[in-house]
Each structure stands twice: as C-alpha cells, then as structure tokens.
Amino acid sequence: MSTMSEKATIQPRPSTAPPRYTIVLTSAISLALGVALASFSLLHSSSNAAGNHHPAAHRVGRLPVMGYNTWNAYHCEINQTLILETTQLIKSLGLSDIGYNYVNIDDCYSEKQRNANGDIVADKVRFPMGMRWLTDKIHSVGLKAGIYSDAGWYTCALYPGSFQNEERDAKLFSDEWGFDLLKYDNCAVPYDNYTRENIIGRYTRMADAITAQSKASGKPPMVFSLCDWGNQQPWLWAKRLGQSWRTTGDIGPNWASVANIINQNSFYSWATDFYAHGDLDMLEVGNGDLTYEEAKAHFTVWSFMRSPLLIGTHLASATSETLEILKNTEVIAINQDPVVGTAVTPFRWGVNPNWSNNASHPAQYWSGESQNGTIVMMLNVLDEPADMFFNLTESPWIRAGRQYSVRDLWSHTDNGTAVRNISVEAVPPHGVVALLLRDAGDEPEGLEPRCAVRDWCIDKNGTLLYGN
C-alpha cells in the first residue's frame, strides 16, 4: 500500500540532445561512437556471445511477476467495473503481449466484517457479481488475477486480515474465488504475548496454508508475494516462503522516493535470484511529478534489479511516453531473463564514497549478468546534466583483455565497440544509461597500460610492472 496519489502524467521529455557516447581506447586515443539501428530483439536471442560464462545457465526458475496493481492509482476507490476496464486496457494497449499478465486487486475489496461462517466477504456494492465471477472474466481473456490480505488482525485499511484464518483464507482465495496470486501485507500486528512468534512465523503460517491448499486441491499454489516493507532483514529469510519480498517501505510518485528506494536496495540487491525476487514496490511511471528521464531511470532500475513489474498508472489516460517506457522490450528482457535471475549490484557509488548510505544520491554505477552479455546501468543522481565514465573491468562480469560491443537499451542502437573504458556525455538530471555489453574478442595488441587493473600486474619473468 501507499498513500493516495493524484492522477498525473510524465512531464514532457526535454528538448536537449541525447547523451553522446565515447569509446576510450587508451588515455590518449578516443573515438566518437557511431549510431546504427539494431536488427535483433533481446527477447528472441538465445545464443551467448563467446566468453560470456554463466554458472547458473542450466537453471530456469521463477520469473518476476508482471502486471497491474490497483493501489497506487485508485487507493480504495475500486469496483468490478474498474477492474474489468483495466483488464481490457492491458489487452488493448498491447501490455499483455509483452508479459503484463496479472491484474491484482489491493486493499478495500471486502466487507468490514467476516460472515457468520468466518469467511471474508466481497463488498456487495463494489463487487455485486462476486469474486469468482470477476476472476473468471479475467481468466477468459488470458490474464491472471491477484488478491490482497494481511498477516495481522486487519489489513492496512482496517479490513479483515488473515491472522488465525490462514487455511480458511487460502482456500477461499484460491479454490472458491479463483485467484492466482496473494499479496500479503504486515499491518495490525497482534500483541507479542498473543502470537509468541516473530514476523517470520506469521508469514510462515500463510506460506504453509498455501502449500497445503495446493496439495489438497491439486492446483498450482498461489504466487505468494510478501509485503513486509524491508522489516527484519527479509532478504535473509523471505526467499524460503514466497516468490517475492518487499525490500523497502511504500513508493511515492516522485524522484526523492525512487532515489531513496534505489539507495536502500544498493546494500542487498545481491539477494535476489530465481528463488525469490526483491520487490521494489509498484511502478510509478505515469504518476506524480516524475519527469520523462526520471521515469526511464525508475523503470530501468526495477527491471535490472529483477523486481516484479506492477503498473500503478491510470491506464485509461496513459500517455504515449508512459507506454513507451512500460513497453521497452529490451529492458523488460533483462527483467524476464530465463537463464540469469540475479539483480544488478553497484560496482562504484560515484559522487559518494563506496558503501555510502545517501537517500538522495544513491550508487551510480551498476552491473550484472544476463544470458546475452553484461548489463551496465549508470544513474545521474545529480540535478544537472553530468558526464559519466567507467573502466570496463570495474565490473566483475567483464573479462580483462577483451573488447565489447555496446548496445543502448533505450535508444535501441548498436554503438560500436568499447575497449578498456566507456564514457557518456551529458546524461540528463536523474537520467539513466542502460547498456548491454557483448564480448567481441581480444582487445587490440600493444595497448598500455598492459593491465587494466594494476594491482600486482607482473611479467612472467617476475618483474613487477605495476602495483605494490
């Protein structure tokens, strides 16, 4: 959940020229990159470039969920008509064609009290046809449906929670109502002397109930999405219970909130993998006062960290720029990589010393693996345009002595071959550069220095060339 956000659109993109790339061969030689349209799609590429080694290449695991969640755009103002309209928009706008296939109902869908049998009851005014009718409609167009509950007495909006009713509610949500996903929040926590257990115990109750219900019904278990706001180090334990775990508090529709979430995740994005994905909360693309460049950065970070991608936008008024960002298939391909499930991690903080905790100026230089090469993300966290630069071997996923082709995942262009370094001029304020680097063979002979990383660079005869 988060506070109610006002209906808004992305601010128009600036009229300034896009960032300009430079390949740096050595400290004395540089070459302006050319721009050429690419003819391949990452979504359909299955071959690995020479030299890209992935120890987990044999693993095909659970991918991050993609879809829609009602909270950020509508808060409690939901009903069956709105849900069906949103379902149809996901289809008609082409969002379902690229993977957005969950329609998730958040808080406020039920009556304030359980019925005489102890069951949660759908609000009779907002959902007069009932939840089974609604999920059947969603399923009939090829999409899946998600529902919401809480590990406490009540939900965050003070509707019935599931504490002490886990088995009953798991059966209701899955078998009787037909939902495919359960978002599970952490409000209205019972007293310690009543539960005699920690947050792990309360979430384990529902995880066990979902597993038991699946075995009893013979149906696949509901996707279990833990919404615990980053409390009590969930990156260490939540992966045992569900498919995703919230890494922070709620997102807001502004750059300050996005930057703060990026900063917090810089310290534990390493924990994401196929077993469970760190959930950075819903996408605010198209909401609030995010500029076009800020929205691109927001979407890139969520995608590269392999977070669930759940739209929180008023789709009925989504602009072409909002849809352009949400439908960037090259960036989505990183999020939905079936071979590599790990998130990007920082290799240099940039404006701050490494490992700095700074809510407004998070780490700037990130990298990670993908089935098609090394991914690099550069964030300009400043309020003005900035030139950005990194040595290739600062990323642990780059091989020394090799050169790399450069693919820009936002301009959708192939931008030449990089040797040793890459620099980008005039990255917009709060903007992003998203690159895919593919091994392109040995770097040219005769480059100096002989070692890109100079620590203990030594000749085979024992002569120490560089380092201590």
Short mmCIF file of C-alpha atoms in Angstrom, two decimals:
data_model
loop_
_atom_site.label_atom_id
_atom_site.label_comp_id
_atom_site.label_asym_id
_atom_site.label_seq_id
_atom_site.Cartn_x
_atom_site.Cartn_y
_atom_site.Cartn_z
CA MET A 1 0.00 0.00 0.00
CA SER A 2 0.90 3.65 -0.24
CA THR A 3 -0.83 6.97 0.17
CA MET A 4 -3.28 8.14 -2.46
CA SER A 5 -1.50 9.60 -5.49
CA GLU A 6 -3.03 12.22 -7.75
CA LYS A 7 -3.69 11.47 -11.39
CA ALA A 8 -0.85 12.89 -13.47
CA THR A 9 1.35 12.24 -16.47
CA ILE A 10 5.05 12.19 -17.17
CA GLN A 11 6.48 15.61 -17.79
CA PRO A 12 7.46 16.17 -21.44
CA ARG A 13 10.87 14.99 -22.46
CA PRO A 14 13.49 17.77 -22.69
CA SER A 15 14.48 19.27 -26.00
CA THR A 16 18.18 18.85 -25.26
CA ALA A 17 20.25 16.45 -27.36
CA PRO A 18 20.53 12.86 -26.12
CA PRO A 19 23.69 11.70 -24.34
CA ARG A 20 26.73 11.18 -26.58
CA TYR A 21 28.90 8.12 -26.15
CA THR A 22 32.64 7.89 -26.44
CA ILE A 23 34.71 4.73 -26.60
CA VAL A 24 38.01 5.29 -24.84
CA LEU A 25 40.74 3.02 -26.21
CA THR A 26 43.57 4.34 -24.07
CA SER A 27 44.18 7.53 -22.18
CA ALA A 28 45.45 9.09 -25.40
CA ILE A 29 43.03 7.74 -28.00
CA SER A 30 39.27 8.27 -28.21
CA LEU A 31 36.68 7.77 -30.91
CA ALA A 32 33.14 9.12 -31.13
CA LEU A 33 30.66 6.29 -31.35
CA GLY A 34 28.50 5.89 -34.40
CA VAL A 35 24.81 5.07 -34.12
CA ALA A 36 23.30 2.18 -36.04
CA LEU A 37 19.87 0.61 -35.70
CA ALA A 38 19.96 -2.95 -34.44
CA SER A 39 18.16 -5.76 -36.19
CA PHE A 40 17.83 -8.15 -33.29
CA SER A 41 15.46 -8.41 -30.34
CA LEU A 42 16.78 -9.47 -26.96
CA LEU A 43 13.51 -11.24 -26.32
CA HIS A 44 14.25 -13.66 -29.15
CA SER A 45 18.01 -14.03 -28.73
CA SER A 46 19.09 -17.39 -27.36
CA SER A 47 22.80 -17.57 -28.08
CA ASN A 48 25.55 -16.45 -25.73
CA ALA A 49 28.43 -14.41 -27.07
CA ALA A 50 31.85 -16.00 -26.84
CA GLY A 51 33.37 -15.58 -23.44
CA ASN A 52 30.11 -14.98 -21.53
CA HIS A 53 30.11 -17.66 -18.86
CA HIS A 54 27.12 -18.15 -16.58
CA PRO A 55 27.46 -20.75 -13.82
CA ALA A 56 23.67 -20.72 -13.44
CA ALA A 57 22.98 -21.16 -17.16
CA HIS A 58 21.30 -24.51 -16.59
CA ARG A 59 18.78 -23.05 -14.14
CA VAL A 60 15.38 -21.94 -15.34
CA GLY A 61 13.44 -20.51 -12.43
CA ARG A 62 10.51 -18.34 -11.48
CA LEU A 63 10.48 -15.03 -13.29
CA PRO A 64 9.39 -11.74 -11.70
CA VAL A 65 5.66 -11.14 -11.89
CA MET A 66 4.48 -8.53 -14.41
CA GLY A 67 1.06 -6.94 -14.35
CA TYR A 68 -1.07 -4.32 -12.65
CA ASN A 69 -1.93 -3.38 -9.05
CA THR A 70 -4.83 -1.11 -8.11
CA TRP A 71 -3.43 0.67 -5.05
CA ASN A 72 -1.22 3.49 -6.32
CA ALA A 73 -3.70 4.78 -8.87
CA TYR A 74 -7.01 4.15 -7.08
CA HIS A 75 -6.42 3.51 -3.37
CA CYS A 76 -9.78 2.23 -2.03
CA GLU A 77 -11.84 3.57 -4.95
CA ILE A 78 -12.12 0.19 -6.69
CA ASN A 79 -15.02 -1.86 -8.06
CA GLN A 80 -15.65 -4.62 -10.54
CA THR A 81 -16.24 -2.20 -13.44
CA LEU A 82 -12.85 -0.58 -12.88
CA ILE A 83 -11.12 -3.96 -12.66
CA LEU A 84 -12.70 -5.14 -15.92
CA GLU A 85 -11.86 -1.87 -17.68
CA THR A 86 -8.26 -2.18 -16.54
CA THR A 87 -8.18 -5.79 -17.73
CA GLN A 88 -9.38 -4.74 -21.18
CA LEU A 89 -6.85 -1.88 -21.34
CA ILE A 90 -3.99 -4.27 -20.54
CA LYS A 91 -5.12 -6.23 -23.58
CA SER A 92 -5.97 -3.39 -25.95
CA LEU A 93 -2.80 -1.38 -25.20
CA GLY A 94 -0.66 -4.40 -26.02
CA LEU A 95 0.71 -4.70 -22.49
CA SER A 96 -0.33 -8.34 -22.12
CA ASP A 97 1.53 -9.19 -25.33
CA ILE A 98 4.86 -8.33 -23.66
CA GLY A 99 4.25 -10.02 -20.32
CA TYR A 100 1.96 -7.87 -18.16
CA ASN A 101 -0.44 -10.67 -17.31
CA TYR A 102 -1.54 -10.18 -13.67
CA VAL A 103 -4.45 -7.98 -12.59
CA ASN A 104 -4.02 -7.56 -8.84
CA ILE A 105 -6.70 -6.17 -6.53
CA ASP A 106 -5.24 -4.46 -3.48
CA ASP A 107 -6.89 -3.44 -0.19
CA CYS A 108 -10.54 -2.39 0.42
CA TYR A 109 -12.34 -5.02 -1.69
CA SER A 110 -14.22 -6.69 1.19
CA GLU A 111 -16.89 -6.03 3.78
CA LYS A 112 -15.60 -4.76 7.13
CA GLN A 113 -16.61 -7.96 8.94
CA ARG A 114 -16.35 -11.66 8.18
CA ASN A 115 -19.64 -13.54 7.79
CA ALA A 116 -21.18 -15.92 10.31
CA ASN A 117 -19.08 -18.78 8.97
CA GLY A 118 -15.88 -16.78 9.47
CA ASP A 119 -15.20 -16.07 5.79
CA ILE A 120 -14.12 -12.79 4.19
CA VAL A 121 -16.99 -11.40 2.09
CA ALA A 122 -16.52 -9.32 -1.05
CA ASP A 123 -18.07 -5.85 -0.84
CA LYS A 124 -21.61 -6.32 -2.15
CA VAL A 125 -21.81 -2.82 -3.63
CA ARG A 126 -18.40 -2.66 -5.29
CA PHE A 127 -18.35 -6.29 -6.41
CA PRO A 128 -22.01 -7.30 -6.76
CA MET A 129 -21.27 -10.25 -9.05
CA GLY A 130 -18.74 -11.70 -6.61
CA MET A 131 -15.06 -12.50 -6.90
CA ARG A 132 -15.41 -15.81 -8.74
CA TRP A 133 -17.34 -14.10 -11.50
CA LEU A 134 -14.61 -11.45 -11.69
CA THR A 135 -11.67 -13.86 -11.82
CA ASP A 136 -13.48 -15.92 -14.48
CA LYS A 137 -13.75 -12.75 -16.58
CA ILE A 138 -10.04 -12.00 -16.12
CA HIS A 139 -9.06 -15.58 -16.92
CA SER A 140 -11.30 -15.61 -20.01
CA VAL A 141 -9.03 -13.08 -21.74
CA GLY A 142 -5.86 -14.98 -20.85
CA LEU A 143 -4.77 -12.98 -17.80
CA LYS A 144 -4.28 -13.94 -14.16
CA ALA A 145 -5.76 -12.41 -11.02
CA GLY A 146 -4.23 -11.37 -7.71
CA ILE A 147 -5.80 -10.59 -4.34
CA TYR A 148 -4.61 -8.96 -1.10
CA SER A 149 -4.62 -9.79 2.60
CA ASP A 150 -2.56 -9.21 5.73
CA ALA A 151 -0.62 -11.21 8.33
CA GLY A 152 -2.33 -9.29 11.15
CA TRP A 153 -5.82 -8.87 12.55
CA TYR A 154 -6.68 -6.31 9.88
CA THR A 155 -5.35 -5.02 6.57
CA CYS A 156 -3.65 -1.64 6.40
CA ALA A 157 -7.03 -0.03 5.61
CA LEU A 158 -8.61 -1.93 8.53
CA TYR A 159 -10.48 -4.60 6.59
CA PRO A 160 -10.30 -8.23 7.80
CA GLY A 161 -6.76 -9.65 7.89
CA SER A 162 -5.85 -13.32 7.80
CA PHE A 163 -4.16 -13.91 11.17
CA GLN A 164 -5.54 -17.16 12.63
CA ASN A 165 -7.59 -17.69 9.44
CA GLU A 166 -4.74 -18.64 7.12
CA GLU A 167 -6.04 -22.03 5.97
CA ARG A 168 -9.60 -20.75 5.60
CA ASP A 169 -8.47 -17.73 3.57
CA ALA A 170 -6.03 -19.67 1.38
CA LYS A 171 -8.90 -21.97 0.38
CA LEU A 172 -11.24 -19.03 -0.19
CA PHE A 173 -8.80 -17.03 -2.29
CA SER A 174 -7.59 -19.95 -4.42
CA ASP A 175 -10.36 -22.53 -4.70
CA GLU A 176 -13.53 -20.54 -4.19
CA TRP A 177 -12.57 -17.17 -5.66
CA GLY A 178 -10.03 -18.41 -8.23
CA PHE A 179 -7.11 -16.06 -7.56
CA ASP A 180 -3.58 -16.88 -8.73
CA LEU A 181 -1.54 -14.55 -6.51
CA LEU A 182 -1.71 -13.31 -2.92
CA LYS A 183 -0.07 -10.07 -1.82
CA TYR A 184 0.38 -10.34 1.95
CA ASP A 185 0.86 -7.17 3.99
CA ASN A 186 2.19 -6.54 7.51
CA CYS A 187 -0.25 -4.22 9.31
CA ALA A 188 -2.34 -4.63 12.51
CA VAL A 189 0.17 -6.94 14.19
CA PRO A 190 -1.18 -8.84 17.23
CA TYR A 191 0.50 -8.40 20.61
CA ASP A 192 3.64 -10.45 21.22
CA ASN A 193 2.10 -12.20 24.21
CA TYR A 194 -0.64 -13.41 21.87
CA THR A 195 1.34 -14.59 18.85
CA ARG A 196 4.51 -15.79 20.62
CA GLU A 197 6.24 -15.57 17.24
CA ASN A 198 8.12 -13.12 15.05
CA ILE A 199 7.24 -11.78 11.60
CA ILE A 200 8.75 -14.94 10.08
CA GLY A 201 6.26 -17.06 11.99
CA ARG A 202 3.26 -15.02 10.86
CA TYR A 203 4.28 -15.21 7.21
CA THR A 204 5.12 -18.91 7.54
CA ARG A 205 1.53 -19.56 8.62
CA MET A 206 0.18 -18.38 5.26
CA ALA A 207 3.01 -19.94 3.23
CA ASP A 208 2.18 -23.31 4.82
CA ALA A 209 -1.54 -22.79 4.23
CA ILE A 210 -0.96 -22.05 0.52
CA THR A 211 1.18 -25.17 0.17
CA ALA A 212 -1.35 -27.35 1.97
CA GLN A 213 -4.23 -25.99 -0.10
CA SER A 214 -2.34 -26.65 -3.32
CA LYS A 215 -1.70 -30.26 -2.32
CA ALA A 216 -5.33 -30.76 -1.30
CA SER A 217 -6.77 -29.25 -4.49
CA GLY A 218 -4.17 -30.47 -6.96
CA LYS A 219 -3.91 -26.92 -8.32
CA PRO A 220 -0.68 -24.90 -8.58
CA PRO A 221 -0.09 -22.82 -5.44
CA MET A 222 -0.88 -19.14 -5.49
CA VAL A 223 2.11 -16.89 -6.05
CA PHE A 224 2.97 -15.63 -2.56
CA SER A 225 4.13 -12.00 -2.57
CA LEU A 226 5.41 -10.90 0.85
CA CYS A 227 4.80 -7.20 1.53
CA ASP A 228 6.86 -6.72 4.68
CA TRP A 229 8.45 -3.31 3.86
CA GLY A 230 12.03 -4.50 4.41
CA ASN A 231 11.47 -5.18 8.11
CA GLN A 232 13.79 -7.58 9.94
CA GLN A 233 16.11 -8.33 7.01
CA PRO A 234 13.65 -10.22 4.76
CA TRP A 235 16.40 -10.77 2.17
CA LEU A 236 17.75 -13.41 4.55
CA TRP A 237 14.55 -15.40 5.14
CA ALA A 238 11.62 -14.41 2.90
CA LYS A 239 13.00 -16.44 -0.02
CA ARG A 240 12.09 -19.57 1.95
CA LEU A 241 8.42 -18.65 1.90
CA GLY A 242 7.41 -16.77 -1.23
CA GLN A 243 8.23 -15.69 -4.76
CA SER A 244 8.95 -12.05 -3.88
CA TRP A 245 9.60 -9.90 -0.83
CA ARG A 246 9.23 -6.17 -0.43
CA THR A 247 12.60 -4.55 0.12
CA THR A 248 11.52 -1.14 1.46
CA GLY A 249 8.54 0.94 2.53
CA ASP A 250 5.98 2.25 0.05
CA ILE A 251 7.00 4.17 -3.04
CA GLY A 252 5.83 7.72 -3.71
CA PRO A 253 5.26 9.38 -7.12
CA ASN A 254 8.42 11.50 -7.05
CA TRP A 255 12.17 11.23 -7.62
CA ALA A 256 13.03 11.57 -3.91
CA SER A 257 11.14 8.36 -3.15
CA VAL A 258 12.61 6.50 -6.13
CA ALA A 259 16.16 7.58 -5.20
CA ASN A 260 15.64 6.50 -1.60
CA ILE A 261 14.49 3.03 -2.69
CA ILE A 262 17.48 2.70 -5.03
CA ASN A 263 19.79 3.68 -2.18
CA GLN A 264 18.35 1.11 0.21
CA ASN A 265 18.49 -1.67 -2.37
CA SER A 266 22.15 -0.98 -3.14
CA PHE A 267 23.02 -2.84 0.06
CA TYR A 268 21.06 -6.05 -0.55
CA SER A 269 20.18 -6.34 -4.24
CA TRP A 270 22.65 -9.26 -4.26
CA ALA A 271 20.00 -11.38 -2.50
CA THR A 272 17.64 -11.55 -5.50
CA ASP A 273 17.65 -14.71 -7.61
CA PHE A 274 15.16 -17.18 -9.05
CA TYR A 275 14.26 -18.45 -5.57
CA ALA A 276 12.69 -15.05 -4.75
CA HIS A 277 12.79 -11.56 -6.18
CA GLY A 278 13.30 -8.36 -4.25
CA ASP A 279 10.14 -6.30 -4.77
CA LEU A 280 10.84 -2.56 -5.03
CA ASP A 281 7.08 -1.78 -4.93
CA MET A 282 4.82 -0.67 -7.75
CA LEU A 283 5.80 1.29 -10.85
CA GLU A 284 5.04 5.00 -10.63
CA VAL A 285 5.64 5.53 -14.37
CA GLY A 286 2.88 7.95 -15.37
CA ASN A 287 2.04 9.05 -11.82
CA GLY A 288 3.07 12.11 -9.83
CA ASP A 289 5.77 14.53 -10.91
CA LEU A 290 8.36 12.17 -12.35
CA THR A 291 9.98 13.62 -15.48
CA TYR A 292 10.40 11.52 -18.60
CA GLU A 293 14.08 10.86 -17.77
CA GLU A 294 13.28 10.04 -14.13
CA ALA A 295 10.58 7.59 -15.23
CA LYS A 296 13.07 5.87 -17.56
CA ALA A 297 15.57 5.56 -14.72
CA HIS A 298 12.85 4.26 -12.39
CA PHE A 299 11.79 1.58 -14.89
CA THR A 300 15.37 0.58 -15.67
CA VAL A 301 16.31 0.10 -12.02
CA TRP A 302 13.21 -2.00 -11.31
CA SER A 303 13.87 -4.12 -14.41
CA PHE A 304 17.61 -4.58 -13.86
CA MET A 305 17.05 -5.50 -10.20
CA ARG A 306 14.62 -8.20 -11.39
CA SER A 307 11.82 -6.70 -9.32
CA PRO A 308 8.19 -7.55 -10.07
CA LEU A 309 6.90 -5.01 -12.61
CA LEU A 310 3.44 -3.99 -11.43
CA ILE A 311 1.95 -0.93 -13.12
CA GLY A 312 0.28 1.62 -10.84
CA THR A 313 -0.81 4.04 -13.58
CA HIS A 314 -4.28 5.21 -14.66
CA LEU A 315 -4.17 3.23 -17.89
CA ALA A 316 -7.20 4.99 -19.33
CA SER A 317 -5.17 8.21 -19.54
CA ALA A 318 -1.72 6.73 -20.12
CA THR A 319 0.32 8.89 -22.49
CA SER A 320 2.39 7.64 -25.38
CA GLU A 321 5.52 8.35 -23.35
CA THR A 322 4.21 6.30 -20.41
CA LEU A 323 3.52 3.38 -22.74
CA GLU A 324 6.86 3.81 -24.49
CA ILE A 325 8.62 3.28 -21.17
CA LEU A 326 6.40 0.44 -19.94
CA LYS A 327 6.75 -1.37 -23.29
CA ASN A 328 10.53 -1.20 -23.71
CA THR A 329 11.01 -4.86 -24.59
CA GLU A 330 14.82 -4.69 -24.47
CA VAL A 331 14.77 -3.53 -20.85
CA ILE A 332 11.97 -5.97 -19.98
CA ALA A 333 14.05 -8.79 -21.49
CA ILE A 334 16.61 -8.24 -18.73
CA ASN A 335 13.90 -8.48 -16.08
CA GLN A 336 12.43 -11.62 -17.63
CA ASP A 337 15.73 -13.39 -18.40
CA PRO A 338 15.04 -17.14 -18.02
CA VAL A 339 18.70 -18.02 -17.55
CA VAL A 340 20.07 -15.42 -15.10
CA GLY A 341 17.94 -14.38 -12.13
CA THR A 342 20.35 -12.21 -10.14
CA ALA A 343 19.97 -8.44 -9.84
CA VAL A 344 22.49 -5.77 -10.73
CA THR A 345 24.74 -4.56 -7.92
CA PRO A 346 26.83 -1.39 -7.62
CA PHE A 347 30.50 -1.50 -8.59
CA ARG A 348 31.08 2.19 -7.78
CA TRP A 349 28.99 4.71 -5.89
CA GLY A 350 30.27 7.71 -7.89
CA VAL A 351 29.59 11.06 -6.24
CA ASN A 352 29.87 9.42 -2.80
CA PRO A 353 32.47 7.03 -1.39
CA ASN A 354 31.64 3.39 -1.92
CA TRP A 355 29.08 1.93 0.50
CA SER A 356 27.69 5.37 1.35
CA ASN A 357 24.13 5.46 2.64
CA ASN A 358 22.63 8.51 0.96
CA ALA A 359 18.89 8.64 0.30
CA SER A 360 19.10 11.41 -2.31
CA HIS A 361 22.34 10.36 -4.05
CA PRO A 362 22.41 6.55 -4.38
CA ALA A 363 25.07 4.48 -6.12
CA GLN A 364 25.59 5.48 -9.75
CA TYR A 365 27.43 2.59 -11.43
CA TRP A 366 25.84 -0.87 -11.51
CA SER A 367 26.40 -4.08 -13.44
CA GLY A 368 25.18 -7.65 -13.64
CA GLU A 369 24.81 -10.72 -15.79
CA SER A 370 22.30 -11.64 -18.47
CA GLN A 371 22.03 -14.54 -20.88
CA ASN A 372 23.15 -12.21 -23.69
CA GLY A 373 26.03 -10.38 -22.03
CA THR A 374 26.95 -7.99 -19.24
CA ILE A 375 24.40 -5.32 -18.34
CA VAL A 376 25.53 -1.92 -17.10
CA MET A 377 23.39 0.82 -15.58
CA MET A 378 24.64 4.35 -14.99
CA LEU A 379 22.47 6.76 -12.98
CA ASN A 380 22.98 10.51 -12.91
CA VAL A 381 21.79 11.29 -9.37
CA LEU A 382 22.58 14.99 -9.73
CA ASP A 383 20.10 17.78 -10.50
CA GLU A 384 22.05 18.82 -13.60
CA PRO A 385 23.47 17.03 -16.68
CA ALA A 386 26.67 15.09 -16.00
CA ASP A 387 29.38 13.27 -17.92
CA MET A 388 29.83 9.69 -16.72
CA PHE A 389 32.77 7.34 -17.14
CA PHE A 390 33.88 3.88 -16.03
CA ASN A 391 36.63 1.38 -16.72
CA LEU A 392 35.17 -1.85 -18.08
CA THR A 393 37.00 -4.04 -15.59
CA GLU A 394 35.43 -2.19 -12.67
CA SER A 395 32.55 -4.58 -13.30
CA PRO A 396 33.34 -8.11 -12.08
CA TRP A 397 31.49 -9.54 -15.09
CA ILE A 398 33.91 -8.07 -17.65
CA ARG A 399 36.97 -10.02 -18.82
CA ALA A 400 40.27 -8.17 -18.91
CA GLY A 401 41.98 -8.09 -22.29
CA ARG A 402 38.69 -8.29 -24.22
CA GLN A 403 36.68 -5.71 -26.13
CA TYR A 404 32.91 -5.38 -26.00
CA SER A 405 30.17 -4.34 -28.39
CA VAL A 406 27.84 -1.73 -26.89
CA ARG A 407 24.06 -1.87 -27.17
CA ASP A 408 21.96 1.03 -25.80
CA LEU A 409 18.68 -0.38 -24.48
CA TRP A 410 16.83 2.95 -24.62
CA SER A 411 17.93 4.32 -27.98
CA HIS A 412 17.81 0.72 -29.34
CA THR A 413 21.07 1.26 -31.18
CA ASP A 414 24.37 -0.56 -31.56
CA ASN A 415 27.04 1.93 -30.55
CA GLY A 416 30.34 0.48 -31.64
CA THR A 417 32.97 -1.45 -29.70
CA ALA A 418 34.43 -0.43 -26.34
CA VAL A 419 38.00 -1.13 -25.28
CA ARG A 420 39.03 -0.55 -21.67
CA ASN A 421 36.62 2.34 -20.95
CA ILE A 422 33.24 3.88 -21.75
CA SER A 423 32.24 7.50 -21.21
CA VAL A 424 28.85 9.13 -21.79
CA GLU A 425 28.45 12.88 -22.08
CA ALA A 426 25.57 14.96 -20.74
CA VAL A 427 23.44 12.32 -19.07
CA PRO A 428 20.23 14.21 -18.12
CA PRO A 429 19.46 15.05 -14.49
CA HIS A 430 18.19 11.90 -12.74
CA GLY A 431 18.64 10.12 -16.06
CA VAL A 432 19.87 6.64 -16.86
CA VAL A 433 22.14 4.88 -19.33
CA ALA A 434 21.30 1.19 -19.84
CA LEU A 435 23.83 -0.85 -21.79
CA LEU A 436 24.27 -4.44 -22.90
CA LEU A 437 27.93 -5.32 -23.43
CA ARG A 438 28.71 -8.40 -25.51
CA ASP A 439 32.14 -9.96 -25.76
CA ALA A 440 33.65 -9.04 -29.15
CA GLY A 441 37.01 -10.80 -28.92
CA ASP A 442 40.53 -9.86 -27.87
CA GLU A 443 41.31 -6.18 -27.45
CA PRO A 444 43.90 -4.68 -29.88
CA GLU A 445 47.54 -5.59 -29.31
CA GLY A 446 50.01 -3.15 -27.82
CA LEU A 447 47.70 -1.23 -25.50
CA GLU A 448 49.18 0.48 -22.47
CA PRO A 449 48.98 0.02 -19.59
CA ARG A 450 49.31 -3.74 -20.02
CA CYS A 451 46.95 -4.39 -17.13
CA ALA A 452 43.67 -2.52 -16.91
CA VAL A 453 43.70 -3.42 -13.20
CA ARG A 454 47.19 -2.52 -11.99
CA ASP A 455 47.24 -4.30 -8.64
CA TRP A 456 50.11 -6.85 -8.77
CA CYS A 457 50.50 -6.72 -12.57
CA ILE A 458 53.62 -8.82 -13.16
CA ASP A 459 55.65 -10.22 -16.06
CA LYS A 460 56.18 -13.97 -16.30
CA ASN A 461 59.87 -13.35 -15.51
CA GLY A 462 58.89 -11.91 -12.14
CA THR A 463 59.22 -8.23 -12.96
CA LEU A 464 56.53 -6.22 -11.22
CA LEU A 465 55.16 -3.83 -13.84
CA TYR A 466 52.51 -2.06 -11.79
CA GLY A 467 51.20 -2.24 -8.25
CA ASN A 468 52.70 -2.66 -4.82
#
